[in-house]
C-alpha cells in the first residue's frame, strides 16, 4: 500500500460536547480537518431517541456538505445508564445489561453503515467485582460475536480499543481477544497512541508498526508514562514526529482522531491548536541520530 501524502486528521465530538453537532462539523471543516470521530450520545446523534434513521440521514448530508469523513465511536459515558459511567458493558453480570450494550453496538453499526463510516469503535469495559477472568472473557466474546455478525453484514469494520483498566487493556489483551474469537477478518483495532505512551512496554511508534495489520482507527492526544490522562499536545511526554511517520510508513489511511473529552469547555480552541500542532509535527524532519563519543560506554 502506498503511504498517503498526509495523514487524515479528525477531532472527536466528545471533545466538542458544548457545541451543536452542525456547529461542530462547521468548525472542524473550517479548521481543515478531514473527518470527525462521532460519539453517539444525547447531545449529538442520540442512538436511543426516536427518529434515528432520519436524524442519521441529516448527519450524512451535513458530513457530505462539509467534506468530512467519519468514524462512529461508542464511548459515551451515560448513554445507557444515567447512574453508571460507561455501564452496562459487555461484561455486566446481568444478561439484560449485556444485551443492552450489544444492542447499542449493533445500532452503532447500522448508523456507521448509513454514514459511510470507515469503522465502529468500541471497548470491553472493566471486569465487574466477583467476576472471574474466564467468565469475563467468555461474556466479551459472546457479545462481540453478535456485533461482529452485524458489522460483517453491514460491511463496517469493528475496531476494539484497549483501554487502561479494562479487560482489554493493552495490545496483548487485544491479541488474546482476537485469538479467542478465531481471528475474524472483521475484527480490527482502535489504537490510542496516548495509551501506548501510558502503559505499553514499547514506544508508540513501535506499537504502530506492530499493530499495523489490524489497525482500523487511531486516536491521538498527549500523555505521560504511567498516568492515564488525555492532555493537550505539548503538555505530555510524547514525541510526535516519529509516531506520525510510523503511521505514514505502514500506509494507514484511516482517520487520526484527536481525543480530548475533558476539554469541551475550550473545544474550538483545542481543535484549532491540535490541528496546527499535528500538521507541524507531521512536517518536521526526523531527529538526527545521537552522536556517540568514541570509547563511550554503550547502553545495554
PDB file of C-alpha atoms in Angstrom:
ATOM      1  CA  UNK A   1       0.000   0.000   0.000  1.00  0.00           C
ATOM      2  CA  UNK A   2       1.338   3.415  -0.944  1.00  0.00           C
ATOM      3  CA  UNK A   3       1.517   5.702   2.120  1.00  0.00           C
ATOM      4  CA  UNK A   4      -0.832   8.693   1.882  1.00  0.00           C
ATOM      5  CA  UNK A   5       0.647  12.101   1.205  1.00  0.00           C
ATOM      6  CA  UNK A   6      -0.720  13.385   4.501  1.00  0.00           C
ATOM      7  CA  UNK A   7      -2.480  11.839   7.447  1.00  0.00           C
ATOM      8  CA  UNK A   8      -6.233  12.329   7.663  1.00  0.00           C
ATOM      9  CA  UNK A   9      -6.852  14.244  10.870  1.00  0.00           C
ATOM     10  CA  UNK A  10     -10.151  14.222  12.752  1.00  0.00           C
ATOM     11  CA  UNK A  11     -11.470  15.539  16.044  1.00  0.00           C
ATOM     12  CA  UNK A  12     -13.732  13.675  18.451  1.00  0.00           C
ATOM     13  CA  UNK A  13     -17.150  15.136  19.173  1.00  0.00           C
ATOM     14  CA  UNK A  14     -16.755  14.035  22.801  1.00  0.00           C
ATOM     15  CA  UNK A  15     -14.370  16.995  22.986  1.00  0.00           C
ATOM     16  CA  UNK A  16     -16.976  19.337  21.477  1.00  0.00           C
ATOM     17  CA  UNK A  17     -19.895  18.442  23.718  1.00  0.00           C
ATOM     18  CA  UNK A  18     -20.861  22.088  24.281  1.00  0.00           C
ATOM     19  CA  UNK A  19     -21.478  22.634  20.551  1.00  0.00           C
ATOM     20  CA  UNK A  20     -24.444  21.598  18.440  1.00  0.00           C
ATOM     21  CA  UNK A  21     -23.324  18.889  16.039  1.00  0.00           C
ATOM     22  CA  UNK A  22     -23.893  21.085  12.968  1.00  0.00           C
ATOM     23  CA  UNK A  23     -21.761  23.804  14.552  1.00  0.00           C
ATOM     24  CA  UNK A  24     -19.063  21.306  15.490  1.00  0.00           C
ATOM     25  CA  UNK A  25     -18.848  19.999  11.926  1.00  0.00           C
ATOM     26  CA  UNK A  26     -18.685  23.536  10.585  1.00  0.00           C
ATOM     27  CA  UNK A  27     -15.847  24.405  12.982  1.00  0.00           C
ATOM     28  CA  UNK A  28     -13.840  21.291  12.080  1.00  0.00           C
ATOM     29  CA  UNK A  29     -14.256  21.765   8.344  1.00  0.00           C
ATOM     30  CA  UNK A  30     -13.212  25.387   8.664  1.00  0.00           C
ATOM     31  CA  UNK A  31     -10.041  24.374  10.511  1.00  0.00           C
ATOM     32  CA  UNK A  32      -9.050  21.954   7.766  1.00  0.00           C
ATOM     33  CA  UNK A  33      -9.862  18.650   9.433  1.00  0.00           C
ATOM     34  CA  UNK A  34     -10.525  15.669   7.193  1.00  0.00           C
ATOM     35  CA  UNK A  35     -13.036  13.966   9.424  1.00  0.00           C
ATOM     36  CA  UNK A  36     -14.767  13.568  12.751  1.00  0.00           C
ATOM     37  CA  UNK A  37     -14.910  10.912  15.441  1.00  0.00           C
ATOM     38  CA  UNK A  38     -18.665  10.921  16.122  1.00  0.00           C
ATOM     39  CA  UNK A  39     -19.605   9.691  19.596  1.00  0.00           C
ATOM     40  CA  UNK A  40     -23.217   8.537  19.679  1.00  0.00           C
ATOM     41  CA  UNK A  41     -24.594  10.463  22.644  1.00  0.00           C
ATOM     42  CA  UNK A  42     -27.571  12.549  23.752  1.00  0.00           C
ATOM     43  CA  UNK A  43     -26.050  15.926  22.802  1.00  0.00           C
ATOM     44  CA  UNK A  44     -25.251  14.999  19.202  1.00  0.00           C
ATOM     45  CA  UNK A  45     -26.615  11.884  17.498  1.00  0.00           C
ATOM     46  CA  UNK A  46     -28.621  10.136  20.227  1.00  0.00           C
ATOM     47  CA  UNK A  47     -28.810   6.408  19.395  1.00  0.00           C
ATOM     48  CA  UNK A  48     -31.815   5.842  21.675  1.00  0.00           C
ATOM     49  CA  UNK A  49     -34.088   8.754  20.745  1.00  0.00           C
ATOM     50  CA  UNK A  50     -36.937   8.429  18.207  1.00  0.00           C
ATOM     51  CA  UNK A  51     -36.358   9.052  14.516  1.00  0.00           C
ATOM     52  CA  UNK A  52     -32.776   7.770  14.410  1.00  0.00           C
ATOM     53  CA  UNK A  53     -32.845   6.913  10.706  1.00  0.00           C
ATOM     54  CA  UNK A  54     -33.988  10.405   9.689  1.00  0.00           C
ATOM     55  CA  UNK A  55     -31.531  12.083  12.031  1.00  0.00           C
ATOM     56  CA  UNK A  56     -28.705   9.894  10.726  1.00  0.00           C
ATOM     57  CA  UNK A  57     -29.586  10.839   7.154  1.00  0.00           C
ATOM     58  CA  UNK A  58     -29.397  14.520   8.111  1.00  0.00           C
ATOM     59  CA  UNK A  59     -25.935  13.978   9.627  1.00  0.00           C
ATOM     60  CA  UNK A  60     -24.835  12.158   6.483  1.00  0.00           C
ATOM     61  CA  UNK A  61     -25.877  15.169   4.406  1.00  0.00           C
ATOM     62  CA  UNK A  62     -24.008  17.514   6.744  1.00  0.00           C
ATOM     63  CA  UNK A  63     -20.847  15.401   6.538  1.00  0.00           C
ATOM     64  CA  UNK A  64     -21.051  15.407   2.757  1.00  0.00           C
ATOM     65  CA  UNK A  65     -21.643  19.150   2.671  1.00  0.00           C
ATOM     66  CA  UNK A  66     -18.563  19.765   4.804  1.00  0.00           C
ATOM     67  CA  UNK A  67     -16.408  17.155   3.049  1.00  0.00           C
ATOM     68  CA  UNK A  68     -15.778  15.233   6.282  1.00  0.00           C
ATOM     69  CA  UNK A  69     -15.205  11.502   6.753  1.00  0.00           C
ATOM     70  CA  UNK A  70     -16.392   9.814   9.937  1.00  0.00           C
ATOM     71  CA  UNK A  71     -15.689   7.105  12.461  1.00  0.00           C
ATOM     72  CA  UNK A  72     -18.519   6.131  14.797  1.00  0.00           C
ATOM     73  CA  UNK A  73     -17.458   5.949  18.442  1.00  0.00           C
ATOM     74  CA  UNK A  74     -19.390   4.328  21.282  1.00  0.00           C
ATOM     75  CA  UNK A  75     -17.669   5.660  24.391  1.00  0.00           C
ATOM     76  CA  UNK A  76     -20.494   7.883  25.656  1.00  0.00           C
ATOM     77  CA  UNK A  77     -20.354   7.970  29.451  1.00  0.00           C
ATOM     78  CA  UNK A  78     -24.031   7.746  30.409  1.00  0.00           C
ATOM     79  CA  UNK A  79     -25.953   6.933  27.249  1.00  0.00           C
ATOM     80  CA  UNK A  80     -27.339   3.646  28.636  1.00  0.00           C
ATOM     81  CA  UNK A  81     -27.448   4.299  32.381  1.00  0.00           C
ATOM     82  CA  UNK A  82     -27.581   7.774  33.950  1.00  0.00           C
ATOM     83  CA  UNK A  83     -26.008   6.442  37.157  1.00  0.00           C
ATOM     84  CA  UNK A  84     -23.137   4.248  35.895  1.00  0.00           C
ATOM     85  CA  UNK A  85     -20.340   5.645  33.774  1.00  0.00           C
ATOM     86  CA  UNK A  86     -19.943   3.507  30.633  1.00  0.00           C
ATOM     87  CA  UNK A  87     -22.400   0.986  32.038  1.00  0.00           C
ATOM     88  CA  UNK A  88     -23.652  -1.542  31.388  1.00  0.00           C
ATOM     89  CA  UNK A  89     -20.852  -3.194  29.416  1.00  0.00           C
ATOM     90  CA  UNK A  90     -20.468  -6.481  27.619  1.00  0.00           C
ATOM     91  CA  UNK A  91     -19.055  -7.829  30.904  1.00  0.00           C
ATOM     92  CA  UNK A  92     -22.110  -6.959  33.014  1.00  0.00           C
ATOM     93  CA  UNK A  93     -23.251  -9.710  35.409  1.00  0.00           C
ATOM     94  CA  UNK A  94     -26.871  -9.171  34.351  1.00  0.00           C
ATOM     95  CA  UNK A  95     -27.847 -10.643  30.956  1.00  0.00           C
ATOM     96  CA  UNK A  96     -30.175  -7.687  30.337  1.00  0.00           C
ATOM     97  CA  UNK A  97     -27.269  -5.297  30.827  1.00  0.00           C
ATOM     98  CA  UNK A  98     -25.071  -7.160  28.377  1.00  0.00           C
ATOM     99  CA  UNK A  99     -27.958  -7.296  25.912  1.00  0.00           C
ATOM    100  CA  UNK A 100     -28.430  -3.519  26.161  1.00  0.00           C
ATOM    101  CA  UNK A 101     -24.768  -2.900  25.327  1.00  0.00           C
ATOM    102  CA  UNK A 102     -24.854  -5.427  22.481  1.00  0.00           C
ATOM    103  CA  UNK A 103     -27.958  -3.733  21.060  1.00  0.00           C
ATOM    104  CA  UNK A 104     -26.289  -0.319  21.297  1.00  0.00           C
ATOM    105  CA  UNK A 105     -23.236  -1.573  19.405  1.00  0.00           C
ATOM    106  CA  UNK A 106     -25.424  -3.136  16.715  1.00  0.00           C
ATOM    107  CA  UNK A 107     -27.255   0.189  16.404  1.00  0.00           C
ATOM    108  CA  UNK A 108     -23.869   1.897  16.041  1.00  0.00           C
ATOM    109  CA  UNK A 109     -23.025  -0.482  13.212  1.00  0.00           C
ATOM    110  CA  UNK A 110     -26.230   0.462  11.369  1.00  0.00           C
ATOM    111  CA  UNK A 111     -25.550   4.169  11.892  1.00  0.00           C
ATOM    112  CA  UNK A 112     -21.974   3.708  10.660  1.00  0.00           C
ATOM    113  CA  UNK A 113     -23.160   1.946   7.529  1.00  0.00           C
ATOM    114  CA  UNK A 114     -25.664   4.725   6.809  1.00  0.00           C
ATOM    115  CA  UNK A 115     -22.963   7.384   7.312  1.00  0.00           C
ATOM    116  CA  UNK A 116     -20.341   5.560   5.243  1.00  0.00           C
ATOM    117  CA  UNK A 117     -18.055   5.408   8.296  1.00  0.00           C
ATOM    118  CA  UNK A 118     -14.734   3.643   7.954  1.00  0.00           C
ATOM    119  CA  UNK A 119     -15.051   1.863  11.342  1.00  0.00           C
ATOM    120  CA  UNK A 120     -17.089   1.450  14.525  1.00  0.00           C
ATOM    121  CA  UNK A 121     -15.113   1.867  17.736  1.00  0.00           C
ATOM    122  CA  UNK A 122     -15.865   0.052  20.989  1.00  0.00           C
ATOM    123  CA  UNK A 123     -14.162  -1.190  24.146  1.00  0.00           C
ATOM    124  CA  UNK A 124     -14.558  -4.107  26.548  1.00  0.00           C
ATOM    125  CA  UNK A 125     -15.339  -2.436  29.870  1.00  0.00           C
ATOM    126  CA  UNK A 126     -13.963  -3.081  33.344  1.00  0.00           C
ATOM    127  CA  UNK A 127     -14.294  -6.573  34.802  1.00  0.00           C
ATOM    128  CA  UNK A 128     -17.053  -6.405  37.470  1.00  0.00           C
ATOM    129  CA  UNK A 129     -16.226  -7.314  41.057  1.00  0.00           C
ATOM    130  CA  UNK A 130     -16.667 -11.020  41.727  1.00  0.00           C
ATOM    131  CA  UNK A 131     -16.328 -11.974  38.046  1.00  0.00           C
ATOM    132  CA  UNK A 132     -13.645 -14.500  37.179  1.00  0.00           C
ATOM    133  CA  UNK A 133     -11.212 -13.849  34.352  1.00  0.00           C
ATOM    134  CA  UNK A 134     -12.594 -16.747  32.326  1.00  0.00           C
ATOM    135  CA  UNK A 135     -16.193 -15.595  32.756  1.00  0.00           C
ATOM    136  CA  UNK A 136     -15.295 -12.048  31.703  1.00  0.00           C
ATOM    137  CA  UNK A 137     -13.597 -13.196  28.524  1.00  0.00           C
ATOM    138  CA  UNK A 138     -16.462 -15.519  27.643  1.00  0.00           C
ATOM    139  CA  UNK A 139     -19.026 -12.733  28.123  1.00  0.00           C
ATOM    140  CA  UNK A 140     -16.959 -10.396  25.971  1.00  0.00           C
ATOM    141  CA  UNK A 141     -16.530 -12.960  23.214  1.00  0.00           C
ATOM    142  CA  UNK A 142     -20.234 -13.761  23.228  1.00  0.00           C
ATOM    143  CA  UNK A 143     -21.333 -10.146  22.926  1.00  0.00           C
ATOM    144  CA  UNK A 144     -18.752  -9.194  20.345  1.00  0.00           C
ATOM    145  CA  UNK A 145     -19.598 -12.265  18.292  1.00  0.00           C
ATOM    146  CA  UNK A 146     -23.099 -10.902  17.790  1.00  0.00           C
ATOM    147  CA  UNK A 147     -21.786  -7.419  16.961  1.00  0.00           C
ATOM    148  CA  UNK A 148     -19.253  -8.830  14.513  1.00  0.00           C
ATOM    149  CA  UNK A 149     -22.039 -10.617  12.654  1.00  0.00           C
ATOM    150  CA  UNK A 150     -23.877  -7.318  12.286  1.00  0.00           C
ATOM    151  CA  UNK A 151     -20.696  -5.498  11.272  1.00  0.00           C
ATOM    152  CA  UNK A 152     -19.821  -8.116   8.667  1.00  0.00           C
ATOM    153  CA  UNK A 153     -23.319  -7.910   7.189  1.00  0.00           C
ATOM    154  CA  UNK A 154     -23.053  -4.110   7.034  1.00  0.00           C
ATOM    155  CA  UNK A 155     -19.509  -4.121   5.661  1.00  0.00           C
ATOM    156  CA  UNK A 156     -18.182  -1.973   8.515  1.00  0.00           C
ATOM    157  CA  UNK A 157     -15.033  -2.990  10.438  1.00  0.00           C
ATOM    158  CA  UNK A 158     -15.307  -3.225  14.221  1.00  0.00           C
ATOM    159  CA  UNK A 159     -12.335  -1.567  15.937  1.00  0.00           C
ATOM    160  CA  UNK A 160     -11.803  -2.550  19.587  1.00  0.00           C
ATOM    161  CA  UNK A 161      -9.855  -0.099  21.723  1.00  0.00           C
ATOM    162  CA  UNK A 162      -7.559  -1.336  24.517  1.00  0.00           C
ATOM    163  CA  UNK A 163      -8.436   0.948  27.426  1.00  0.00           C
ATOM    164  CA  UNK A 164      -6.286   1.144  30.598  1.00  0.00           C
ATOM    165  CA  UNK A 165      -8.025  -0.649  33.444  1.00  0.00           C
ATOM    166  CA  UNK A 166     -10.412  -2.558  31.156  1.00  0.00           C
ATOM    167  CA  UNK A 167     -10.415  -6.291  30.477  1.00  0.00           C
ATOM    168  CA  UNK A 168      -8.895  -5.497  27.083  1.00  0.00           C
ATOM    169  CA  UNK A 169      -6.430  -3.014  28.488  1.00  0.00           C
ATOM    170  CA  UNK A 170      -3.452  -3.240  26.171  1.00  0.00           C
ATOM    171  CA  UNK A 171      -2.281  -4.705  22.876  1.00  0.00           C
ATOM    172  CA  UNK A 172      -1.674  -8.090  24.466  1.00  0.00           C
ATOM    173  CA  UNK A 173      -5.314  -8.102  25.550  1.00  0.00           C
ATOM    174  CA  UNK A 174      -6.443  -7.286  22.018  1.00  0.00           C
ATOM    175  CA  UNK A 175      -4.479 -10.223  20.653  1.00  0.00           C
ATOM    176  CA  UNK A 176      -5.967 -12.511  23.313  1.00  0.00           C
ATOM    177  CA  UNK A 177      -9.443 -11.407  22.213  1.00  0.00           C
ATOM    178  CA  UNK A 178      -8.582 -11.829  18.562  1.00  0.00           C
ATOM    179  CA  UNK A 179      -7.385 -15.380  19.201  1.00  0.00           C
ATOM    180  CA  UNK A 180     -10.406 -16.221  21.350  1.00  0.00           C
ATOM    181  CA  UNK A 181     -12.746 -15.142  18.540  1.00  0.00           C
ATOM    182  CA  UNK A 182     -10.848 -17.123  15.925  1.00  0.00           C
ATOM    183  CA  UNK A 183      -9.117 -14.134  14.304  1.00  0.00           C
ATOM    184  CA  UNK A 184     -12.142 -12.919  12.297  1.00  0.00           C
ATOM    185  CA  UNK A 185     -11.490 -10.602   9.357  1.00  0.00           C
ATOM    186  CA  UNK A 186     -13.976  -8.021  10.622  1.00  0.00           C
ATOM    187  CA  UNK A 187     -12.237  -7.515  13.958  1.00  0.00           C
ATOM    188  CA  UNK A 188      -9.808  -4.612  13.970  1.00  0.00           C
ATOM    189  CA  UNK A 189      -8.049  -2.353  16.427  1.00  0.00           C
ATOM    190  CA  UNK A 190      -8.524   1.200  17.627  1.00  0.00           C
ATOM    191  CA  UNK A 191      -5.037   2.264  18.710  1.00  0.00           C
ATOM    192  CA  UNK A 192      -4.999   5.148  21.164  1.00  0.00           C
ATOM    193  CA  UNK A 193      -1.448   6.439  20.903  1.00  0.00           C
ATOM    194  CA  UNK A 194      -1.551   8.085  24.312  1.00  0.00           C
ATOM    195  CA  UNK A 195      -2.442   4.733  25.854  1.00  0.00           C
ATOM    196  CA  UNK A 196       0.695   3.312  24.241  1.00  0.00           C
ATOM    197  CA  UNK A 197       2.723   6.031  25.946  1.00  0.00           C
ATOM    198  CA  UNK A 198       0.913   5.363  29.213  1.00  0.00           C
ATOM    199  CA  UNK A 199       1.410   1.631  29.614  1.00  0.00           C
ATOM    200  CA  UNK A 200       2.791  -0.319  26.644  1.00  0.00           C
ATOM    201  CA  UNK A 201       6.373  -1.616  27.005  1.00  0.00           C
ATOM    202  CA  UNK A 202       7.257  -0.294  23.538  1.00  0.00           C
ATOM    203  CA  UNK A 203       7.159   3.370  22.437  1.00  0.00           C
ATOM    204  CA  UNK A 204       4.089   4.460  20.460  1.00  0.00           C
ATOM    205  CA  UNK A 205       5.814   4.423  17.067  1.00  0.00           C
ATOM    206  CA  UNK A 206       6.841   0.812  17.598  1.00  0.00           C
ATOM    207  CA  UNK A 207       3.297  -0.053  18.694  1.00  0.00           C
ATOM    208  CA  UNK A 208       2.020   1.409  15.407  1.00  0.00           C
ATOM    209  CA  UNK A 209       4.315  -0.812  13.364  1.00  0.00           C
ATOM    210  CA  UNK A 210       3.471  -3.930  15.384  1.00  0.00           C
ATOM    211  CA  UNK A 211      -0.285  -3.269  15.195  1.00  0.00           C
ATOM    212  CA  UNK A 212      -0.399  -2.284  11.519  1.00  0.00           C
ATOM    213  CA  UNK A 213      -2.160  -5.436  10.204  1.00  0.00           C
ATOM    214  CA  UNK A 214      -5.162  -4.813  12.488  1.00  0.00           C
ATOM    215  CA  UNK A 215      -5.225  -1.025  12.526  1.00  0.00           C
ATOM    216  CA  UNK A 216      -8.680   0.341  11.679  1.00  0.00           C
ATOM    217  CA  UNK A 217      -8.833   3.536  13.736  1.00  0.00           C
ATOM    218  CA  UNK A 218      -6.352   5.768  15.586  1.00  0.00           C
ATOM    219  CA  UNK A 219      -6.895   8.161  18.477  1.00  0.00           C
ATOM    220  CA  UNK A 220      -4.278  10.707  19.482  1.00  0.00           C
ATOM    221  CA  UNK A 221      -3.508  13.117  22.298  1.00  0.00           C
ATOM    222  CA  UNK A 222      -0.548  13.801  24.581  1.00  0.00           C
ATOM    223  CA  UNK A 223       0.070  11.669  27.670  1.00  0.00           C
ATOM    224  CA  UNK A 224       2.664  10.830  30.321  1.00  0.00           C
ATOM    225  CA  UNK A 225       4.085   7.460  31.205  1.00  0.00           C
ATOM    226  CA  UNK A 226       2.052   5.711  33.883  1.00  0.00           C
ATOM    227  CA  UNK A 227      -0.771   8.282  34.050  1.00  0.00           C
ATOM    228  CA  UNK A 228      -3.980   7.804  32.073  1.00  0.00           C
ATOM    229  CA  UNK A 229      -4.828  11.457  31.462  1.00  0.00           C
ATOM    230  CA  UNK A 230      -5.601  12.817  27.997  1.00  0.00           C
ATOM    231  CA  UNK A 231      -3.575  16.019  27.633  1.00  0.00           C
ATOM    232  CA  UNK A 232      -3.424  18.787  25.018  1.00  0.00           C
ATOM    233  CA  UNK A 233      -0.460  18.473  22.711  1.00  0.00           C
ATOM    234  CA  UNK A 234       2.786  19.684  24.227  1.00  0.00           C
ATOM    235  CA  UNK A 235       1.699  19.025  27.814  1.00  0.00           C
ATOM    236  CA  UNK A 236       2.793  15.386  27.958  1.00  0.00           C
ATOM    237  CA  UNK A 237       5.884  13.361  27.162  1.00  0.00           C
ATOM    238  CA  UNK A 238       5.198  12.108  23.647  1.00  0.00           C
ATOM    239  CA  UNK A 239       7.500  12.648  20.669  1.00  0.00           C
ATOM    240  CA  UNK A 240       5.082  13.049  17.772  1.00  0.00           C
ATOM    241  CA  UNK A 241       7.171  13.272  14.568  1.00  0.00           C
ATOM    242  CA  UNK A 242       8.298   9.606  14.725  1.00  0.00           C
ATOM    243  CA  UNK A 243       4.789   8.475  15.713  1.00  0.00           C
ATOM    244  CA  UNK A 244       3.177  10.220  12.746  1.00  0.00           C
ATOM    245  CA  UNK A 245       5.945   8.999  10.455  1.00  0.00           C
ATOM    246  CA  UNK A 246       5.226   5.431  11.557  1.00  0.00           C
ATOM    247  CA  UNK A 247       1.549   5.844  10.642  1.00  0.00           C
ATOM    248  CA  UNK A 248       2.540   7.039   7.176  1.00  0.00           C
ATOM    249  CA  UNK A 249       5.147   4.300   6.795  1.00  0.00           C
ATOM    250  CA  UNK A 250       2.670   1.498   7.478  1.00  0.00           C
ATOM    251  CA  UNK A 251       0.232   3.001   4.990  1.00  0.00           C
ATOM    252  CA  UNK A 252      -2.505   3.796   7.475  1.00  0.00           C
ATOM    253  CA  UNK A 253      -5.202   5.731   5.610  1.00  0.00           C
ATOM    254  CA  UNK A 254      -7.974   5.919   8.204  1.00  0.00           C
ATOM    255  CA  UNK A 255      -8.707   8.843  10.475  1.00  0.00           C
ATOM    256  CA  UNK A 256      -6.316  10.008  13.200  1.00  0.00           C
ATOM    257  CA  UNK A 257      -8.764  11.395  15.738  1.00  0.00           C
ATOM    258  CA  UNK A 258      -7.844  13.874  18.458  1.00  0.00           C
ATOM    259  CA  UNK A 259      -9.266  12.578  21.745  1.00  0.00           C
ATOM    260  CA  UNK A 260      -9.683  15.334  24.346  1.00  0.00           C
ATOM    261  CA  UNK A 261     -13.025  14.546  26.020  1.00  0.00           C
ATOM    262  CA  UNK A 262     -12.325  16.621  29.143  1.00  0.00           C
ATOM    263  CA  UNK A 263     -11.647  19.820  27.229  1.00  0.00           C
ATOM    264  CA  UNK A 264     -15.080  20.541  25.754  1.00  0.00           C
ATOM    265  CA  UNK A 265     -15.215  23.849  27.620  1.00  0.00           C
ATOM    266  CA  UNK A 266     -12.464  25.018  25.228  1.00  0.00           C
ATOM    267  CA  UNK A 267     -13.310  22.702  22.332  1.00  0.00           C
ATOM    268  CA  UNK A 268     -12.972  25.055  19.342  1.00  0.00           C
ATOM    269  CA  UNK A 269      -9.674  26.469  20.620  1.00  0.00           C
ATOM    270  CA  UNK A 270      -8.366  22.959  21.368  1.00  0.00           C
ATOM    271  CA  UNK A 271      -9.346  21.821  17.883  1.00  0.00           C
ATOM    272  CA  UNK A 272      -7.502  24.750  16.318  1.00  0.00           C
ATOM    273  CA  UNK A 273      -4.363  24.246  18.408  1.00  0.00           C
ATOM    274  CA  UNK A 274      -4.404  20.490  17.804  1.00  0.00           C
ATOM    275  CA  UNK A 275      -4.563  20.589  14.016  1.00  0.00           C
ATOM    276  CA  UNK A 276      -1.814  23.208  13.915  1.00  0.00           C
ATOM    277  CA  UNK A 277       0.405  21.127  16.224  1.00  0.00           C
ATOM    278  CA  UNK A 278      -0.129  17.861  14.361  1.00  0.00           C
ATOM    279  CA  UNK A 279       0.465  19.319  10.895  1.00  0.00           C
ATOM    280  CA  UNK A 280       3.708  20.890  12.137  1.00  0.00           C
ATOM    281  CA  UNK A 281       4.783  17.604  13.744  1.00  0.00           C
ATOM    282  CA  UNK A 282       3.951  15.703  10.567  1.00  0.00           C
ATOM    283  CA  UNK A 283       6.110  18.066   8.508  1.00  0.00           C
ATOM    284  CA  UNK A 284       9.028  18.040  10.950  1.00  0.00           C
ATOM    285  CA  UNK A 285      12.205  16.346   9.695  1.00  0.00           C
ATOM    286  CA  UNK A 286      13.297  13.229  11.575  1.00  0.00           C
ATOM    287  CA  UNK A 287      15.567  13.868  14.516  1.00  0.00           C
ATOM    288  CA  UNK A 288      19.259  13.336  13.709  1.00  0.00           C
ATOM    289  CA  UNK A 289      20.921  10.297  15.275  1.00  0.00           C
ATOM    290  CA  UNK A 290      22.655  10.955  18.555  1.00  0.00           C
ATOM    291  CA  UNK A 291      26.418  11.013  18.101  1.00  0.00           C
ATOM    292  CA  UNK A 292      28.301   8.665  20.415  1.00  0.00           C
ATOM    293  CA  UNK A 293      31.752   9.714  21.572  1.00  0.00           C
ATOM    294  CA  UNK A 294      34.436   7.197  20.664  1.00  0.00           C
ATOM    295  CA  UNK A 295      35.153   4.920  23.582  1.00  0.00           C
ATOM    296  CA  UNK A 296      31.987   5.925  25.454  1.00  0.00           C
ATOM    297  CA  UNK A 297      30.141   3.178  27.259  1.00  0.00           C
ATOM    298  CA  UNK A 298      27.133   1.935  25.240  1.00  0.00           C
ATOM    299  CA  UNK A 299      23.782   1.390  26.930  1.00  0.00           C
ATOM    300  CA  UNK A 300      22.724  -2.217  27.164  1.00  0.00           C
TER     301      UNK A 300
END
